Amino acid sequence: FGKGDDEALRTDTVQTLYREAYRHSATAFKAEAKEVLEALLATGLPVSVVTNAHTELVEAKLDKLAPRGRERLKVFGDARKFQLEDTEPKDARFDALPEALHLDGVLGRPVYLRRGRYFSALKRIWDATHTGPESTLVAGDIFELDLAMPAALGAHVQLVERANVMPYERAAVQRLGTRGSADKSLRAILPRLR
């Protein structure tokens, strides 16, 4: 659009396009999504969804899925997991993050960690639940965007494998030892809560 040099305008343009496209996207829950959400909500533990989309769009999709306990499922939107930036306000945990993770022998480029808006969304959850990364399990289907930063902060992570999962994603999760796991099914989350 001839506006590529202005970062703020470029970001707003990309966000506008993303939001408009998301409105037209199909709902694509895994077959076991409702069952797993109901089991998670039945534990009494706080359960949240962090998304790049606007909350009302995701809320509507979750309402349509209608898991028992839906009223306790919180949605935090506009996380911009793809955007590298600092967090506002400042936070010592975020400031202590290295710029990138290097997966030597597995990936020939760095995995950048400093995703400020995503951190802010997670921090809102931690503040509301009086918890922190070390007692959090983050599930996601893209290691780099969903799991790398929370893992670097000390969270437990679950890679929900896509059909086109990259070998480096599995390797990165394996390197976390007991804090990381990968599986195609959402059901693999449940035993990790014990």
PDB file of N, CA, C and O in Angstrom, residues 66-94:
ATOM      1  N   ALA A  66     -20.154 -24.491  23.200  1.00  0.00           N
ATOM      2  CA  ALA A  66     -20.956 -24.647  24.420  1.00  0.00           C
ATOM      3  C   ALA A  66     -20.491 -25.743  25.372  1.00  0.00           C
ATOM      4  O   ALA A  66     -21.273 -26.599  25.798  1.00  0.00           O
ATOM      5  N   PRO A  67     -19.226 -25.714  25.798  1.00  0.00           N
ATOM      6  CA  PRO A  67     -18.813 -26.703  26.814  1.00  0.00           C
ATOM      7  C   PRO A  67     -19.443 -26.369  28.165  1.00  0.00           C
ATOM      8  O   PRO A  67     -19.671 -25.196  28.482  1.00  0.00           O
ATOM      9  N   ARG A  68     -19.758 -27.418  28.948  1.00  0.00           N
ATOM     10  CA  ARG A  68     -20.224 -27.191  30.319  1.00  0.00           C
ATOM     11  C   ARG A  68     -19.149 -26.405  31.070  1.00  0.00           C
ATOM     12  O   ARG A  68     -17.973 -26.703  30.967  1.00  0.00           O
ATOM     13  N   GLY A  69     -19.574 -25.387  31.807  1.00  0.00           N
ATOM     14  CA  GLY A  69     -18.630 -24.544  32.530  1.00  0.00           C
ATOM     15  C   GLY A  69     -18.124 -23.377  31.691  1.00  0.00           C
ATOM     16  O   GLY A  69     -17.221 -22.646  32.104  1.00  0.00           O
ATOM     17  N   ARG A  70     -18.708 -23.180  30.524  1.00  0.00           N
ATOM     18  CA  ARG A  70     -18.247 -22.135  29.583  1.00  0.00           C
ATOM     19  C   ARG A  70     -18.111 -20.765  30.255  1.00  0.00           C
ATOM     20  O   ARG A  70     -17.209 -19.990  29.934  1.00  0.00           O
ATOM     21  N   GLU A  71     -18.982 -20.469  31.210  1.00  0.00           N
ATOM     22  CA  GLU A  71     -18.967 -19.157  31.869  1.00  0.00           C
ATOM     23  C   GLU A  71     -17.657 -18.894  32.611  1.00  0.00           C
ATOM     24  O   GLU A  71     -17.311 -17.761  32.889  1.00  0.00           O
ATOM     25  N   ARG A  72     -16.915 -19.960  32.929  1.00  0.00           N
ATOM     26  CA  ARG A  72     -15.634 -19.793  33.635  1.00  0.00           C
ATOM     27  C   ARG A  72     -14.440 -19.711  32.690  1.00  0.00           C
ATOM     28  O   ARG A  72     -13.325 -19.459  33.113  1.00  0.00           O
ATOM     29  N   LEU A  73     -14.650 -19.904  31.415  1.00  0.00           N
ATOM     30  CA  LEU A  73     -13.575 -19.886  30.418  1.00  0.00           C
ATOM     31  C   LEU A  73     -13.335 -18.442  29.983  1.00  0.00           C
ATOM     32  O   LEU A  73     -14.196 -17.820  29.365  1.00  0.00           O
ATOM     33  N   LYS A  74     -12.185 -17.908  30.321  1.00  0.00           N
ATOM     34  CA  LYS A  74     -11.842 -16.518  30.028  1.00  0.00           C
ATOM     35  C   LYS A  74     -11.083 -16.427  28.708  1.00  0.00           C
ATOM     36  O   LYS A  74     -10.268 -17.292  28.391  1.00  0.00           O
ATOM     37  N   VAL A  75     -11.342 -15.352  27.966  1.00  0.00           N
ATOM     38  CA  VAL A  75     -10.672 -15.124  26.689  1.00  0.00           C
ATOM     39  C   VAL A  75      -9.929 -13.800  26.750  1.00  0.00           C
ATOM     40  O   VAL A  75     -10.494 -12.772  27.140  1.00  0.00           O
ATOM     41  N   PHE A  76      -8.671 -13.834  26.359  1.00  0.00           N
ATOM     42  CA  PHE A  76      -7.822 -12.650  26.294  1.00  0.00           C
ATOM     43  C   PHE A  76      -7.405 -12.475  24.842  1.00  0.00           C
ATOM     44  O   PHE A  76      -6.763 -13.354  24.271  1.00  0.00           O
ATOM     45  N   GLY A  77      -7.766 -11.352  24.236  1.00  0.00           N
ATOM     46  CA  GLY A  77      -7.540 -11.164  22.813  1.00  0.00           C
ATOM     47  C   GLY A  77      -6.464 -10.154  22.484  1.00  0.00           C
ATOM     48  O   GLY A  77      -5.847  -9.551  23.362  1.00  0.00           O
ATOM     49  N   ASP A  78      -6.264  -9.979  21.190  1.00  0.00           N
ATOM     50  CA  ASP A  78      -5.299  -9.037  20.627  1.00  0.00           C
ATOM     51  C   ASP A  78      -3.887  -9.274  21.168  1.00  0.00           C
ATOM     52  O   ASP A  78      -3.146  -8.338  21.436  1.00  0.00           O
ATOM     53  N   ALA A  79      -3.515 -10.547  21.324  1.00  0.00           N
ATOM     54  CA  ALA A  79      -2.201 -10.880  21.904  1.00  0.00           C
ATOM     55  C   ALA A  79      -1.046 -10.575  20.963  1.00  0.00           C
ATOM     56  O   ALA A  79       0.083 -10.426  21.423  1.00  0.00           O
ATOM     57  N   ARG A  80      -1.303 -10.521  19.670  1.00  0.00           N
ATOM     58  CA  ARG A  80      -0.263 -10.227  18.673  1.00  0.00           C
ATOM     59  C   ARG A  80       1.003 -11.047  18.927  1.00  0.00           C
ATOM     60  O   ARG A  80       2.110 -10.522  18.990  1.00  0.00           O
ATOM     61  N   LYS A  81       0.827 -12.332  19.040  1.00  0.00           N
ATOM     62  CA  LYS A  81       1.946 -13.233  19.311  1.00  0.00           C
ATOM     63  C   LYS A  81       3.032 -13.142  18.251  1.00  0.00           C
ATOM     64  O   LYS A  81       4.185 -13.483  18.511  1.00  0.00           O
ATOM     65  N   PHE A  82       2.678 -12.690  17.085  1.00  0.00           N
ATOM     66  CA  PHE A  82       3.605 -12.572  15.963  1.00  0.00           C
ATOM     67  C   PHE A  82       4.454 -11.312  16.023  1.00  0.00           C
ATOM     68  O   PHE A  82       5.382 -11.140  15.253  1.00  0.00           O
ATOM     69  N   GLN A  83       4.144 -10.396  16.944  1.00  0.00           N
ATOM     70  CA  GLN A  83       4.799  -9.092  16.981  1.00  0.00           C
ATOM     71  C   GLN A  83       5.896  -9.056  18.042  1.00  0.00           C
ATOM     72  O   GLN A  83       5.646  -9.324  19.212  1.00  0.00           O
ATOM     73  N   LEU A  84       7.094  -8.696  17.625  1.00  0.00           N
ATOM     74  CA  LEU A  84       8.228  -8.571  18.542  1.00  0.00           C
ATOM     75  C   LEU A  84       8.274  -7.141  19.057  1.00  0.00           C
ATOM     76  O   LEU A  84       8.406  -6.197  18.280  1.00  0.00           O
ATOM     77  N   GLU A  85       8.137  -7.001  20.377  1.00  0.00           N
ATOM     78  CA  GLU A  85       8.142  -5.676  20.993  1.00  0.00           C
ATOM     79  C   GLU A  85       8.309  -5.832  22.495  1.00  0.00           C
ATOM     80  O   GLU A  85       8.148  -6.926  23.043  1.00  0.00           O
ATOM     81  N   ASP A  86       8.618  -4.726  23.161  1.00  0.00           N
ATOM     82  CA  ASP A  86       8.701  -4.742  24.610  1.00  0.00           C
ATOM     83  C   ASP A  86       7.298  -4.763  25.188  1.00  0.00           C
ATOM     84  O   ASP A  86       6.310  -4.595  24.491  1.00  0.00           O
ATOM     85  N   THR A  87       7.246  -4.956  26.492  1.00  0.00           N
ATOM     86  CA  THR A  87       5.956  -4.963  27.173  1.00  0.00           C
ATOM     87  C   THR A  87       5.783  -3.666  27.947  1.00  0.00           C
ATOM     88  O   THR A  87       6.759  -3.078  28.422  1.00  0.00           O
ATOM     89  N   GLU A  88       4.553  -3.228  28.021  1.00  0.00           N
ATOM     90  CA  GLU A  88       4.208  -2.042  28.802  1.00  0.00           C
ATOM     91  C   GLU A  88       3.079  -2.414  29.743  1.00  0.00           C
ATOM     92  O   GLU A  88       2.081  -2.967  29.281  1.00  0.00           O
ATOM     93  N   PRO A  89       3.205  -2.151  31.048  1.00  0.00           N
ATOM     94  CA  PRO A  89       4.384  -1.573  31.684  1.00  0.00           C
ATOM     95  C   PRO A  89       5.535  -2.582  31.753  1.00  0.00           C
ATOM     96  O   PRO A  89       5.350  -3.768  31.503  1.00  0.00           O
ATOM     97  N   LYS A  90       6.673  -2.091  32.119  1.00  0.00           N
ATOM     98  CA  LYS A  90       7.860  -2.933  32.241  1.00  0.00           C
ATOM     99  C   LYS A  90       7.621  -4.046  33.259  1.00  0.00           C
ATOM    100  O   LYS A  90       6.865  -3.888  34.206  1.00  0.00           O
ATOM    101  N   ASP A  91       8.291  -5.176  33.044  1.00  0.00           N
ATOM    102  CA  ASP A  91       8.186  -6.305  33.954  1.00  0.00           C
ATOM    103  C   ASP A  91       9.549  -6.989  34.013  1.00  0.00           C
ATOM    104  O   ASP A  91      10.131  -7.287  32.966  1.00  0.00           O
ATOM    105  N   ALA A  92      10.034  -7.253  35.209  1.00  0.00           N
ATOM    106  CA  ALA A  92      11.374  -7.836  35.371  1.00  0.00           C
ATOM    107  C   ALA A  92      11.488  -9.203  34.710  1.00  0.00           C
ATOM    108  O   ALA A  92      12.531  -9.545  34.153  1.00  0.00           O
ATOM    109  N   ARG A  93      10.412  -9.999  34.760  1.00  0.00           N
ATOM    110  CA  ARG A  93      10.463 -11.325  34.126  1.00  0.00           C
ATOM    111  C   ARG A  93      10.649 -11.194  32.622  1.00  0.00           C
ATOM    112  O   ARG A  93      11.439 -11.916  32.015  1.00  0.00           O
ATOM    113  N   PHE A  94       9.915 -10.284  32.011  1.00  0.00           N
ATOM    114  CA  PHE A  94      10.028 -10.073  30.567  1.00  0.00           C
ATOM    115  C   PHE A  94      11.402  -9.502  30.231  1.00  0.00           C
ATOM    116  O   PHE A  94      12.050  -9.939  29.281  1.00  0.00           O
TER     117      PHE A  94
END
